[in-house]
PDB file of C-alpha atoms in Angstrom:
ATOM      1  CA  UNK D   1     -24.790  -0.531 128.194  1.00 85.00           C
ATOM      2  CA  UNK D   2     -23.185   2.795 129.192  1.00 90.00           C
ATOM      3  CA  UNK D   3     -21.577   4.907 126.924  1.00 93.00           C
ATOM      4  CA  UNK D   4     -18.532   5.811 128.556  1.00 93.00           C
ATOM      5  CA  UNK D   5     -16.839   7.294 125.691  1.00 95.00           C
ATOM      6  CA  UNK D   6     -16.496   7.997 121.927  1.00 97.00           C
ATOM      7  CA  UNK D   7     -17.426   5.024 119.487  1.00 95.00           C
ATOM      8  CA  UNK D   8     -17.157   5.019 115.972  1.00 97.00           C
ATOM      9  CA  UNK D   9     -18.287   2.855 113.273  1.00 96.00           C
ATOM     10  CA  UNK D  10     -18.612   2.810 109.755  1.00 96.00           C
ATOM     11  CA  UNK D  11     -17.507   4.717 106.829  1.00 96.00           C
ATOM     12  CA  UNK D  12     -18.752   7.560 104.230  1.00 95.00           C
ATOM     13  CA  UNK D  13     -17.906   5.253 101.408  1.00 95.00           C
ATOM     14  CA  UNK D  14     -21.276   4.615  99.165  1.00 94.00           C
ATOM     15  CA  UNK D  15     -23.482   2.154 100.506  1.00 93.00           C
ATOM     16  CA  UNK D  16     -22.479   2.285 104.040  1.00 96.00           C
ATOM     17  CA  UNK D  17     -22.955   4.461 107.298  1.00 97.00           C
ATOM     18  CA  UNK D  18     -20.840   6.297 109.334  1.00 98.00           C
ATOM     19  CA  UNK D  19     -22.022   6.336 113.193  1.00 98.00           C
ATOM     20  CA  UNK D  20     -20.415   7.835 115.950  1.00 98.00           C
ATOM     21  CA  UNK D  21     -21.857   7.826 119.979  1.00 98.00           C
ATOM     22  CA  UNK D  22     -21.080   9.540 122.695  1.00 97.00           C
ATOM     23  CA  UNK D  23     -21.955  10.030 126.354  1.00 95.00           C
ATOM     24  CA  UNK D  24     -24.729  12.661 126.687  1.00 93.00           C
ATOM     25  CA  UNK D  25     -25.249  14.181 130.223  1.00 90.00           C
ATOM     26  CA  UNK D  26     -28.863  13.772 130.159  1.00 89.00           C
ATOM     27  CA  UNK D  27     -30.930  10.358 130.609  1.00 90.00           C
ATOM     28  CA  UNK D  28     -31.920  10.342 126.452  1.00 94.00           C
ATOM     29  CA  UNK D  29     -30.835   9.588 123.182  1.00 95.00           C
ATOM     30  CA  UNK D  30     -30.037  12.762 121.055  1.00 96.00           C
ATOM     31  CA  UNK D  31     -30.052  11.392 117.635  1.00 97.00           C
ATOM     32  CA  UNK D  32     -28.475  13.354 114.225  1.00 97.00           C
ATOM     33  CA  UNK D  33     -29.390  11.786 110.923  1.00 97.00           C
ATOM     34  CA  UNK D  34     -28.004  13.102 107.843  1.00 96.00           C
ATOM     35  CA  UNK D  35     -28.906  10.828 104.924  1.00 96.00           C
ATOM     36  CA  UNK D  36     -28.608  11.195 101.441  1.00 93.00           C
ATOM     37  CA  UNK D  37     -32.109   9.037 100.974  1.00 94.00           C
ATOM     38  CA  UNK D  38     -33.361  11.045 103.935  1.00 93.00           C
ATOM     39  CA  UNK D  39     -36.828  12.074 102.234  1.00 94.00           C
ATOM     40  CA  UNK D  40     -37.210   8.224 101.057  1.00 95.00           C
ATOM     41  CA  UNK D  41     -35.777   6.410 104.345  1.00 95.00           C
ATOM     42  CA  UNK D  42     -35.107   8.980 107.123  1.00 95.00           C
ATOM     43  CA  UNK D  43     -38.116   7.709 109.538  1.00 96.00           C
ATOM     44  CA  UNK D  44     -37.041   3.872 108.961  1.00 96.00           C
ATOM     45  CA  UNK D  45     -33.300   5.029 109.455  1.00 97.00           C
ATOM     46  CA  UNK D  46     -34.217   6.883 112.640  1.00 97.00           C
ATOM     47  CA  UNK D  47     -36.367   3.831 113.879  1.00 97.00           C
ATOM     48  CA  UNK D  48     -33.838   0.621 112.790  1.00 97.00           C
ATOM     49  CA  UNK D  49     -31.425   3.420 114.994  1.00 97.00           C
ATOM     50  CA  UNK D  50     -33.537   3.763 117.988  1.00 97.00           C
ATOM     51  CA  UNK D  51     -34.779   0.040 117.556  1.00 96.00           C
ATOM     52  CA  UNK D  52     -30.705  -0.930 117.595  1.00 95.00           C
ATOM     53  CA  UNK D  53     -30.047   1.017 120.723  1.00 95.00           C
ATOM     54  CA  UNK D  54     -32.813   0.117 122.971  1.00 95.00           C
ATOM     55  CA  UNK D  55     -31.524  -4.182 122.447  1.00 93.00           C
ATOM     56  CA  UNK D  56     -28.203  -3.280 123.294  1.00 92.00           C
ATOM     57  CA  UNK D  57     -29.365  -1.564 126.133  1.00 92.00           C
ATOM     58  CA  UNK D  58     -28.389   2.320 125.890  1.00 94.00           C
ATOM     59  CA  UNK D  59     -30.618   4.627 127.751  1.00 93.00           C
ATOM     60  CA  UNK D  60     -28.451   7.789 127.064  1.00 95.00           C
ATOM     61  CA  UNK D  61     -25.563   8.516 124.385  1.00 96.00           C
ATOM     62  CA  UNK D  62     -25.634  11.332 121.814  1.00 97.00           C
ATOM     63  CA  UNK D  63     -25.972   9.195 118.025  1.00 97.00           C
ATOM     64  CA  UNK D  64     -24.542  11.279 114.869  1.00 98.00           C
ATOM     65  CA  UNK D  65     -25.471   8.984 111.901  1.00 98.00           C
ATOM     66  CA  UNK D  66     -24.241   9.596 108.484  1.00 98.00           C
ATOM     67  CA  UNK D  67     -25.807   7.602 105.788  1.00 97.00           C
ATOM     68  CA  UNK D  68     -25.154   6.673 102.189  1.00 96.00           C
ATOM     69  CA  UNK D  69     -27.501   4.601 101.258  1.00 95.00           C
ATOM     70  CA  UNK D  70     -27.002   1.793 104.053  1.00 96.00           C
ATOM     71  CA  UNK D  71     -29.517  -1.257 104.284  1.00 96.00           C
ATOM     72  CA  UNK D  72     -31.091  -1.804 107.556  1.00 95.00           C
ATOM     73  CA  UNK D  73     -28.766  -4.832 108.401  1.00 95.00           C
ATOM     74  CA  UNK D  74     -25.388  -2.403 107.696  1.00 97.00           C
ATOM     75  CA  UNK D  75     -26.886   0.198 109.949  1.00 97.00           C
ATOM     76  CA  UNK D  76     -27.907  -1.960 112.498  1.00 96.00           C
ATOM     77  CA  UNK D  77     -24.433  -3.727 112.806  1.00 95.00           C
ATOM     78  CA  UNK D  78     -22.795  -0.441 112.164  1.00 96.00           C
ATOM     79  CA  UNK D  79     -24.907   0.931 115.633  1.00 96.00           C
ATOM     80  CA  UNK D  80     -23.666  -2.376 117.441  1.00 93.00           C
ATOM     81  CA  UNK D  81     -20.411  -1.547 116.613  1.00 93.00           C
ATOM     82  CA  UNK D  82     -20.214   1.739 117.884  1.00 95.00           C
ATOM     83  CA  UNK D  83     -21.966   1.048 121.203  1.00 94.00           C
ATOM     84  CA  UNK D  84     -19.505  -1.518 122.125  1.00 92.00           C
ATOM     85  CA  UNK D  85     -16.917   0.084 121.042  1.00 93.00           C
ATOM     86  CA  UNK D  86     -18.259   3.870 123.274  1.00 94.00           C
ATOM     87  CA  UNK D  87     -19.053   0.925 126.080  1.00 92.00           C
ATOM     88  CA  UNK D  88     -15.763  -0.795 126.778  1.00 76.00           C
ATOM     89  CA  UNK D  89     -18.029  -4.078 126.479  1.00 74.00           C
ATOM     90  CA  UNK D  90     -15.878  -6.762 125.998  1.00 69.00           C
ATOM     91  CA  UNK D  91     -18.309  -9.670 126.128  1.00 68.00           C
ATOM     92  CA  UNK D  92     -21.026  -8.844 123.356  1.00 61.00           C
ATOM     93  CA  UNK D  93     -23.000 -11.789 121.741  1.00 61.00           C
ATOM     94  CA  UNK D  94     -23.568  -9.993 118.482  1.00 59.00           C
ATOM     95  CA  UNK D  95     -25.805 -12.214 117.231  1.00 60.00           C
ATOM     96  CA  UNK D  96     -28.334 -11.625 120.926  1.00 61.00           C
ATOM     97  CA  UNK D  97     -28.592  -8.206 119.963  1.00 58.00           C
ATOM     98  CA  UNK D  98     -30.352  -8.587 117.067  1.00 54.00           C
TER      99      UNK D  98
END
């Protein structure tokens, strides 16, 4: 998918994730983490992230994640969200992407 514009997804609310994506100008994914369990969980955030983007298809987009405590699942839909949301997708399968 191409990430036309801003998506957001998520809240800062305990337990959740906050992700926002937008378009980047180069062919990557520039991903921010800021997690409160960062020492525990950053390098399985970062990968369920990376893991999220690459099934739905997103080759470049800049990824600003703020976690608070999320479980892979809520991160993972949270990521979905976004992307269709920066995409303009209207026909997404949620349950193909993961």
């Amino acid at each position: 998918m191409k990430i036309n514009k801003r998506g957001i997804a998520g809240t800062l609310e305990s337990s959740d994730v906050m992700v926002v994506i937008n378009p980047h100008d180069s062919q990557e994914i520039k991903l921010i983490v800021q997690s409160k369990v960062e020492k525990q969980f950053g390098s399985s955030i970062r990968k369920t992230v990376k893991d999220t983007l690459t099934k739905c298809g997103v080759l470049s987009a800049v990824v600003d994640v703020r976690d608070q405590g999320a479980l892979d699942c809520v991160i993972r839909a949270r990521v979905e969200a976004a992307v269709c949301r920066a995409s303009d997708e209207k026909t997404v399968k949620f349950g193909d992407l993961s």
